[in-house]
Amino acid sequence: MSENETIRCPNCDSEMVPVEGRCPICGAKQLPPRVVLGGHRAEFALTPDEEFPEPEAGTDLARRELDAKYPGEEEERFGSARPVSAEALPGGFVRRLVAFAIDLVVVGLFCAVMSVLSLIGYKVGLAAHGRTIGWQNSAALIALLTWGWTVVSALYFVLLHGADGQTVGKRALGLRVVGEGRDEVGYARALLRWLAEFALAPLLVGFLWVLVSRERKAWHDLIAGTRVVRV
């Protein structure tokens, strides 16, 4: 700064020469210069009345801020299960196939136990009438077992998918069935998904559609409005 350059007095706003050190009008001392690194600095302060806008619900920032603002109330805000992250990857064909194979083994074990118990009860009932089981009187047992297997399969997939979207196989492979909005499936949609899967089971192309679908969806996922993601 040159000797002829003037500045403004911080008290009366009149011109003063920096080298003099005092204002010729009011006698106020010159304020020491401040050096701010990094360019111009904007100073501001928030008043107690000012509030930050509420962040958009469902984002990680919103979750962190709400956790800090309302500690211990997460269950009331988000329910018992957190929504699946929007960045979750879709479950691939091989992973879903292995999970389904595990589920078939689990369902098969339940059905095997039920079949043995049904066979024993059927034999006991025939023996009470002095008869033995044979091809002529086994039609009723076959029909009973067929309906029983169907009910066991429906209960297994509908109840587990409706509860938290994971069967035994999906839990083992890190998969979960969710809705289009990454929300919980629910029992009604889980039932629709199972009915579509059961009806389309003879058409293997319905499940093979996972290979060509961009979102890795089978036909029963398209019908029920669900998707399988990694967790």
PDB file of C-alpha atoms in Angstrom:
ATOM      1  CA  MET A   1       0.000   0.000   0.000  1.00  0.00           C
ATOM      2  CA  SER A   2       1.449   3.437  -1.026  1.00  0.00           C
ATOM      3  CA  GLU A   3       1.787   6.444   1.330  1.00  0.00           C
ATOM      4  CA  ASN A   4      -0.763   8.510  -0.687  1.00  0.00           C
ATOM      5  CA  GLU A   5      -3.418   5.783  -0.677  1.00  0.00           C
ATOM      6  CA  THR A   6      -6.253   6.426   1.746  1.00  0.00           C
ATOM      7  CA  ILE A   7      -8.605   4.131   3.601  1.00  0.00           C
ATOM      8  CA  ARG A   8     -11.907   4.606   5.435  1.00  0.00           C
ATOM      9  CA  CYS A   9     -12.042   5.262   9.145  1.00  0.00           C
ATOM     10  CA  PRO A  10     -13.792   2.376  10.911  1.00  0.00           C
ATOM     11  CA  ASN A  11     -15.497   4.866  13.267  1.00  0.00           C
ATOM     12  CA  CYS A  12     -16.679   7.885  11.203  1.00  0.00           C
ATOM     13  CA  ASP A  13     -16.097   6.526   7.684  1.00  0.00           C
ATOM     14  CA  SER A  14     -13.952   9.541   6.723  1.00  0.00           C
ATOM     15  CA  GLU A  15     -10.788   9.238   4.669  1.00  0.00           C
ATOM     16  CA  MET A  16      -7.524   8.697   6.509  1.00  0.00           C
ATOM     17  CA  VAL A  17      -3.915   7.963   5.543  1.00  0.00           C
ATOM     18  CA  PRO A  18      -2.750   4.543   6.813  1.00  0.00           C
ATOM     19  CA  VAL A  19       0.718   5.801   7.747  1.00  0.00           C
ATOM     20  CA  GLU A  20      -0.739   8.331  10.203  1.00  0.00           C
ATOM     21  CA  GLY A  21      -2.330   5.576  12.285  1.00  0.00           C
ATOM     22  CA  ARG A  22      -5.241   7.783  13.486  1.00  0.00           C
ATOM     23  CA  CYS A  23      -8.261   9.414  11.889  1.00  0.00           C
ATOM     24  CA  PRO A  24      -7.810  13.193  11.536  1.00  0.00           C
ATOM     25  CA  ILE A  25     -11.517  13.749  12.215  1.00  0.00           C
ATOM     26  CA  CYS A  26     -12.410  11.570  15.199  1.00  0.00           C
ATOM     27  CA  GLY A  27      -8.987  10.351  16.272  1.00  0.00           C
ATOM     28  CA  ALA A  28      -9.898   6.668  16.070  1.00  0.00           C
ATOM     29  CA  LYS A  29      -6.991   4.263  15.685  1.00  0.00           C
ATOM     30  CA  GLN A  30      -6.536   2.349  12.479  1.00  0.00           C
ATOM     31  CA  LEU A  31      -7.523  -1.304  12.747  1.00  0.00           C
ATOM     32  CA  PRO A  32      -4.671  -3.770  12.140  1.00  0.00           C
ATOM     33  CA  PRO A  33      -4.915  -5.451   8.724  1.00  0.00           C
ATOM     34  CA  ARG A  34      -6.167  -9.052   8.567  1.00  0.00           C
ATOM     35  CA  VAL A  35      -4.732 -11.647   6.231  1.00  0.00           C
ATOM     36  CA  VAL A  36      -7.140 -14.349   5.010  1.00  0.00           C
ATOM     37  CA  LEU A  37      -5.593 -17.304   3.249  1.00  0.00           C
ATOM     38  CA  GLY A  38      -7.453 -18.962   0.427  1.00  0.00           C
ATOM     39  CA  GLY A  39      -9.127 -15.912  -1.078  1.00  0.00           C
ATOM     40  CA  HIS A  40     -12.274 -14.104  -0.005  1.00  0.00           C
ATOM     41  CA  ARG A  41     -14.002 -15.457   3.077  1.00  0.00           C
ATOM     42  CA  ALA A  42     -17.691 -14.978   3.595  1.00  0.00           C
ATOM     43  CA  GLU A  43     -18.649 -14.714   7.253  1.00  0.00           C
ATOM     44  CA  PHE A  44     -22.118 -15.550   8.431  1.00  0.00           C
ATOM     45  CA  ALA A  45     -23.913 -16.696  11.534  1.00  0.00           C
ATOM     46  CA  LEU A  46     -27.220 -18.453  12.057  1.00  0.00           C
ATOM     47  CA  THR A  47     -29.764 -16.980  14.409  1.00  0.00           C
ATOM     48  CA  PRO A  48     -31.670 -19.274  16.803  1.00  0.00           C
ATOM     49  CA  ASP A  49     -34.835 -18.761  14.762  1.00  0.00           C
ATOM     50  CA  GLU A  50     -33.293 -20.128  11.575  1.00  0.00           C
ATOM     51  CA  GLU A  51     -33.863 -23.813  10.854  1.00  0.00           C
ATOM     52  CA  PHE A  52     -32.380 -26.149   8.332  1.00  0.00           C
ATOM     53  CA  PRO A  53     -34.854 -27.654   5.864  1.00  0.00           C
ATOM     54  CA  GLU A  54     -35.812 -31.241   6.523  1.00  0.00           C
ATOM     55  CA  PRO A  55     -33.721 -33.580   4.308  1.00  0.00           C
ATOM     56  CA  GLU A  56     -35.423 -35.836   1.821  1.00  0.00           C
ATOM     57  CA  ALA A  57     -36.739 -38.980   3.475  1.00  0.00           C
ATOM     58  CA  GLY A  58     -35.056 -42.250   2.603  1.00  0.00           C
ATOM     59  CA  THR A  59     -31.543 -40.881   2.070  1.00  0.00           C
ATOM     60  CA  ASP A  60     -28.528 -41.774   4.162  1.00  0.00           C
ATOM     61  CA  LEU A  61     -28.140 -38.116   5.140  1.00  0.00           C
ATOM     62  CA  ALA A  62     -31.728 -38.018   6.344  1.00  0.00           C
ATOM     63  CA  ARG A  63     -31.213 -41.163   8.366  1.00  0.00           C
ATOM     64  CA  ARG A  64     -28.088 -39.836  10.069  1.00  0.00           C
ATOM     65  CA  GLU A  65     -29.658 -36.473  10.871  1.00  0.00           C
ATOM     66  CA  LEU A  66     -32.864 -38.027  12.167  1.00  0.00           C
ATOM     67  CA  ASP A  67     -30.877 -40.493  14.282  1.00  0.00           C
ATOM     68  CA  ALA A  68     -29.014 -37.571  15.841  1.00  0.00           C
ATOM     69  CA  LYS A  69     -32.192 -35.521  16.328  1.00  0.00           C
ATOM     70  CA  TYR A  70     -34.399 -38.351  17.631  1.00  0.00           C
ATOM     71  CA  PRO A  71     -32.148 -40.966  19.244  1.00  0.00           C
ATOM     72  CA  GLY A  72     -33.781 -44.263  20.152  1.00  0.00           C
ATOM     73  CA  GLU A  73     -36.826 -43.737  17.886  1.00  0.00           C
ATOM     74  CA  GLU A  74     -35.620 -45.533  14.766  1.00  0.00           C
ATOM     75  CA  GLU A  75     -38.144 -48.359  15.104  1.00  0.00           C
ATOM     76  CA  GLU A  76     -41.015 -45.845  15.139  1.00  0.00           C
ATOM     77  CA  ARG A  77     -39.760 -44.006  12.040  1.00  0.00           C
ATOM     78  CA  PHE A  78     -38.663 -46.883   9.831  1.00  0.00           C
ATOM     79  CA  GLY A  79     -40.485 -49.914  11.234  1.00  0.00           C
ATOM     80  CA  SER A  80     -38.956 -53.215  12.275  1.00  0.00           C
ATOM     81  CA  ALA A  81     -37.002 -53.704   9.032  1.00  0.00           C
ATOM     82  CA  ARG A  82     -34.983 -51.094   7.187  1.00  0.00           C
ATOM     83  CA  PRO A  83     -35.668 -50.567   3.494  1.00  0.00           C
ATOM     84  CA  VAL A  84     -33.149 -52.119   1.152  1.00  0.00           C
ATOM     85  CA  SER A  85     -30.602 -49.665  -0.213  1.00  0.00           C
ATOM     86  CA  ALA A  86     -31.371 -48.271  -3.652  1.00  0.00           C
ATOM     87  CA  GLU A  87     -27.858 -49.292  -4.708  1.00  0.00           C
ATOM     88  CA  ALA A  88     -28.457 -53.016  -4.016  1.00  0.00           C
ATOM     89  CA  LEU A  89     -27.410 -55.195  -6.950  1.00  0.00           C
ATOM     90  CA  PRO A  90     -29.936 -57.588  -8.520  1.00  0.00           C
ATOM     91  CA  GLY A  91     -29.519 -61.269  -7.821  1.00  0.00           C
ATOM     92  CA  GLY A  92     -27.942 -63.156 -10.725  1.00  0.00           C
ATOM     93  CA  PHE A  93     -29.211 -66.311 -12.387  1.00  0.00           C
ATOM     94  CA  VAL A  94     -26.714 -68.751 -10.822  1.00  0.00           C
ATOM     95  CA  ARG A  95     -27.118 -67.316  -7.338  1.00  0.00           C
ATOM     96  CA  ARG A  96     -30.903 -67.507  -7.562  1.00  0.00           C
ATOM     97  CA  LEU A  97     -30.755 -71.040  -8.983  1.00  0.00           C
ATOM     98  CA  VAL A  98     -28.597 -72.291  -6.105  1.00  0.00           C
ATOM     99  CA  ALA A  99     -30.869 -70.586  -3.561  1.00  0.00           C
ATOM    100  CA  PHE A 100     -33.927 -72.195  -5.168  1.00  0.00           C
ATOM    101  CA  ALA A 101     -32.237 -75.605  -5.078  1.00  0.00           C
ATOM    102  CA  ILE A 102     -31.619 -75.186  -1.335  1.00  0.00           C
ATOM    103  CA  ASP A 103     -35.267 -74.226  -0.854  1.00  0.00           C
ATOM    104  CA  LEU A 104     -36.384 -77.326  -2.750  1.00  0.00           C
ATOM    105  CA  VAL A 105     -34.287 -79.488  -0.418  1.00  0.00           C
ATOM    106  CA  VAL A 106     -35.837 -77.831   2.637  1.00  0.00           C
ATOM    107  CA  VAL A 107     -39.382 -78.180   1.268  1.00  0.00           C
ATOM    108  CA  GLY A 108     -38.600 -81.759   0.246  1.00  0.00           C
ATOM    109  CA  LEU A 109     -37.603 -82.639   3.817  1.00  0.00           C
ATOM    110  CA  PHE A 110     -40.896 -81.276   5.155  1.00  0.00           C
ATOM    111  CA  CYS A 111     -42.831 -83.148   2.483  1.00  0.00           C
ATOM    112  CA  ALA A 112     -40.932 -86.370   3.187  1.00  0.00           C
ATOM    113  CA  VAL A 113     -41.829 -86.246   6.872  1.00  0.00           C
ATOM    114  CA  MET A 114     -45.444 -85.486   6.012  1.00  0.00           C
ATOM    115  CA  SER A 115     -45.553 -88.322   3.465  1.00  0.00           C
ATOM    116  CA  VAL A 116     -44.205 -90.879   5.932  1.00  0.00           C
ATOM    117  CA  LEU A 117     -46.717 -89.868   8.580  1.00  0.00           C
ATOM    118  CA  SER A 118     -49.554 -89.926   6.034  1.00  0.00           C
ATOM    119  CA  LEU A 119     -48.528 -93.355   4.785  1.00  0.00           C
ATOM    120  CA  ILE A 120     -48.430 -94.757   8.299  1.00  0.00           C
ATOM    121  CA  GLY A 121     -51.848 -93.314   9.110  1.00  0.00           C
ATOM    122  CA  TYR A 122     -53.289 -94.606   5.841  1.00  0.00           C
ATOM    123  CA  LYS A 123     -51.995 -98.121   6.480  1.00  0.00           C
ATOM    124  CA  VAL A 124     -53.369 -98.090   9.995  1.00  0.00           C
ATOM    125  CA  GLY A 125     -56.759 -97.004   8.714  1.00  0.00           C
ATOM    126  CA  LEU A 126     -56.867 -99.780   6.108  1.00  0.00           C
ATOM    127  CA  ALA A 127     -55.670-102.374   8.611  1.00  0.00           C
ATOM    128  CA  ALA A 128     -58.574-101.483  10.901  1.00  0.00           C
ATOM    129  CA  HIS A 129     -60.870-102.663   8.084  1.00  0.00           C
ATOM    130  CA  GLY A 130     -58.792-105.738   7.328  1.00  0.00           C
ATOM    131  CA  ARG A 131     -57.349-104.305   4.145  1.00  0.00           C
ATOM    132  CA  THR A 132     -53.833-103.598   2.892  1.00  0.00           C
ATOM    133  CA  ILE A 133     -52.590-100.769   0.725  1.00  0.00           C
ATOM    134  CA  GLY A 134     -52.372-101.460  -3.013  1.00  0.00           C
ATOM    135  CA  TRP A 135     -52.725 -99.818  -6.386  1.00  0.00           C
ATOM    136  CA  GLN A 136     -56.490-100.110  -6.226  1.00  0.00           C
ATOM    137  CA  ASN A 137     -56.875 -98.066  -3.045  1.00  0.00           C
ATOM    138  CA  SER A 138     -53.830 -95.772  -3.245  1.00  0.00           C
ATOM    139  CA  ALA A 139     -55.481 -93.049  -5.367  1.00  0.00           C
ATOM    140  CA  ALA A 140     -56.811 -91.265  -2.288  1.00  0.00           C
ATOM    141  CA  LEU A 141     -53.366 -91.316  -0.658  1.00  0.00           C
ATOM    142  CA  ILE A 142     -51.711 -89.936  -3.801  1.00  0.00           C
ATOM    143  CA  ALA A 143     -54.271 -87.116  -4.027  1.00  0.00           C
ATOM    144  CA  LEU A 144     -53.788 -86.329  -0.325  1.00  0.00           C
ATOM    145  CA  LEU A 145     -50.013 -86.203  -0.680  1.00  0.00           C
ATOM    146  CA  THR A 146     -50.224 -84.007  -3.797  1.00  0.00           C
ATOM    147  CA  TRP A 147     -52.361 -81.438  -2.034  1.00  0.00           C
ATOM    148  CA  GLY A 148     -50.204 -81.669   1.056  1.00  0.00           C
ATOM    149  CA  TRP A 149     -46.995 -80.989  -0.905  1.00  0.00           C
ATOM    150  CA  THR A 150     -48.631 -78.019  -2.596  1.00  0.00           C
ATOM    151  CA  VAL A 151     -49.787 -76.530   0.709  1.00  0.00           C
ATOM    152  CA  VAL A 152     -46.374 -77.022   2.334  1.00  0.00           C
ATOM    153  CA  SER A 153     -44.653 -75.339  -0.607  1.00  0.00           C
ATOM    154  CA  ALA A 154     -47.099 -72.415  -0.553  1.00  0.00           C
ATOM    155  CA  LEU A 155     -46.748 -71.886   3.187  1.00  0.00           C
ATOM    156  CA  TYR A 156     -42.958 -72.026   2.997  1.00  0.00           C
ATOM    157  CA  PHE A 157     -42.506 -69.459   0.226  1.00  0.00           C
ATOM    158  CA  VAL A 158     -45.435 -67.163   1.053  1.00  0.00           C
ATOM    159  CA  LEU A 159     -44.784 -66.904   4.787  1.00  0.00           C
ATOM    160  CA  LEU A 160     -41.009 -66.433   4.517  1.00  0.00           C
ATOM    161  CA  HIS A 161     -41.145 -64.030   1.560  1.00  0.00           C
ATOM    162  CA  GLY A 162     -43.961 -62.096   3.191  1.00  0.00           C
ATOM    163  CA  ALA A 163     -42.158 -61.848   6.535  1.00  0.00           C
ATOM    164  CA  ASP A 164     -38.764 -60.475   5.472  1.00  0.00           C
ATOM    165  CA  GLY A 165     -38.278 -61.507   1.831  1.00  0.00           C
ATOM    166  CA  GLN A 166     -35.836 -64.311   2.599  1.00  0.00           C
ATOM    167  CA  THR A 167     -36.206 -68.073   2.500  1.00  0.00           C
ATOM    168  CA  VAL A 168     -33.539 -70.416   3.825  1.00  0.00           C
ATOM    169  CA  GLY A 169     -31.877 -70.568   0.416  1.00  0.00           C
ATOM    170  CA  LYS A 170     -31.993 -66.820  -0.181  1.00  0.00           C
ATOM    171  CA  ARG A 171     -30.611 -66.126   3.278  1.00  0.00           C
ATOM    172  CA  ALA A 172     -27.737 -68.529   2.646  1.00  0.00           C
ATOM    173  CA  LEU A 173     -26.922 -66.881  -0.708  1.00  0.00           C
ATOM    174  CA  GLY A 174     -27.434 -63.282   0.479  1.00  0.00           C
ATOM    175  CA  LEU A 175     -30.618 -62.579  -1.513  1.00  0.00           C
ATOM    176  CA  ARG A 176     -33.920 -60.937  -0.662  1.00  0.00           C
ATOM    177  CA  VAL A 177     -37.226 -60.444  -2.478  1.00  0.00           C
ATOM    178  CA  VAL A 178     -38.374 -56.808  -2.346  1.00  0.00           C
ATOM    179  CA  GLY A 179     -40.993 -54.657  -4.036  1.00  0.00           C
ATOM    180  CA  GLU A 180     -40.422 -52.244  -6.886  1.00  0.00           C
ATOM    181  CA  GLY A 181     -39.815 -49.451  -4.405  1.00  0.00           C
ATOM    182  CA  ARG A 182     -37.346 -51.614  -2.452  1.00  0.00           C
ATOM    183  CA  ASP A 183     -40.003 -52.022   0.231  1.00  0.00           C
ATOM    184  CA  GLU A 184     -41.218 -55.172   1.949  1.00  0.00           C
ATOM    185  CA  VAL A 185     -43.164 -57.656  -0.161  1.00  0.00           C
ATOM    186  CA  GLY A 186     -45.982 -58.469   2.251  1.00  0.00           C
ATOM    187  CA  TYR A 187     -48.033 -61.650   2.336  1.00  0.00           C
ATOM    188  CA  ALA A 188     -50.538 -60.699  -0.377  1.00  0.00           C
ATOM    189  CA  ARG A 189     -47.852 -59.943  -2.943  1.00  0.00           C
ATOM    190  CA  ALA A 190     -45.863 -62.986  -1.803  1.00  0.00           C
ATOM    191  CA  LEU A 191     -48.927 -65.155  -2.494  1.00  0.00           C
ATOM    192  CA  LEU A 192     -49.355 -63.617  -5.956  1.00  0.00           C
ATOM    193  CA  ARG A 193     -45.683 -64.236  -6.682  1.00  0.00           C
ATOM    194  CA  TRP A 194     -45.939 -67.884  -5.634  1.00  0.00           C
ATOM    195  CA  LEU A 195     -49.098 -68.467  -7.687  1.00  0.00           C
ATOM    196  CA  ALA A 196     -47.423 -66.989 -10.771  1.00  0.00           C
ATOM    197  CA  GLU A 197     -44.280 -69.032 -10.153  1.00  0.00           C
ATOM    198  CA  PHE A 198     -46.304 -72.222  -9.653  1.00  0.00           C
ATOM    199  CA  ALA A 199     -48.416 -71.635 -12.764  1.00  0.00           C
ATOM    200  CA  LEU A 200     -45.395 -70.792 -14.934  1.00  0.00           C
ATOM    201  CA  ALA A 201     -43.199 -73.591 -13.584  1.00  0.00           C
ATOM    202  CA  PRO A 202     -43.750 -75.827 -16.659  1.00  0.00           C
ATOM    203  CA  LEU A 203     -42.530 -72.942 -18.840  1.00  0.00           C
ATOM    204  CA  LEU A 204     -38.856 -72.837 -17.924  1.00  0.00           C
ATOM    205  CA  VAL A 205     -38.458 -69.741 -20.071  1.00  0.00           C
ATOM    206  CA  GLY A 206     -40.201 -67.809 -17.293  1.00  0.00           C
ATOM    207  CA  PHE A 207     -37.241 -68.361 -14.981  1.00  0.00           C
ATOM    208  CA  LEU A 208     -34.667 -68.250 -17.772  1.00  0.00           C
ATOM    209  CA  TRP A 209     -35.899 -64.715 -18.473  1.00  0.00           C
ATOM    210  CA  VAL A 210     -33.534 -63.665 -15.668  1.00  0.00           C
ATOM    211  CA  LEU A 211     -30.661 -64.165 -18.128  1.00  0.00           C
ATOM    212  CA  VAL A 212     -31.967 -61.560 -20.600  1.00  0.00           C
ATOM    213  CA  SER A 213     -33.724 -59.157 -18.243  1.00  0.00           C
ATOM    214  CA  ARG A 214     -31.759 -55.996 -17.480  1.00  0.00           C
ATOM    215  CA  GLU A 215     -33.068 -56.021 -13.905  1.00  0.00           C
ATOM    216  CA  ARG A 216     -32.656 -59.827 -13.609  1.00  0.00           C
ATOM    217  CA  LYS A 217     -36.390 -60.417 -13.265  1.00  0.00           C
ATOM    218  CA  ALA A 218     -38.242 -63.663 -13.890  1.00  0.00           C
ATOM    219  CA  TRP A 219     -41.788 -63.646 -15.234  1.00  0.00           C
ATOM    220  CA  HIS A 220     -43.310 -64.168 -11.790  1.00  0.00           C
ATOM    221  CA  ASP A 221     -41.372 -61.092 -10.609  1.00  0.00           C
ATOM    222  CA  LEU A 222     -42.858 -59.046 -13.439  1.00  0.00           C
ATOM    223  CA  ILE A 223     -46.373 -60.238 -12.564  1.00  0.00           C
ATOM    224  CA  ALA A 224     -46.065 -59.639  -8.819  1.00  0.00           C
ATOM    225  CA  GLY A 225     -44.065 -56.416  -9.084  1.00  0.00           C
ATOM    226  CA  THR A 226     -41.091 -57.782  -7.150  1.00  0.00           C
ATOM    227  CA  ARG A 227     -37.362 -58.164  -7.638  1.00  0.00           C
ATOM    228  CA  VAL A 228     -34.562 -60.192  -6.090  1.00  0.00           C
ATOM    229  CA  VAL A 229     -31.591 -58.192  -4.825  1.00  0.00           C
ATOM    230  CA  ARG A 230     -28.363 -58.896  -2.962  1.00  0.00           C
ATOM    231  CA  VAL A 231     -28.105 -57.939   0.684  1.00  0.00           C
TER     232      VAL A 231
END
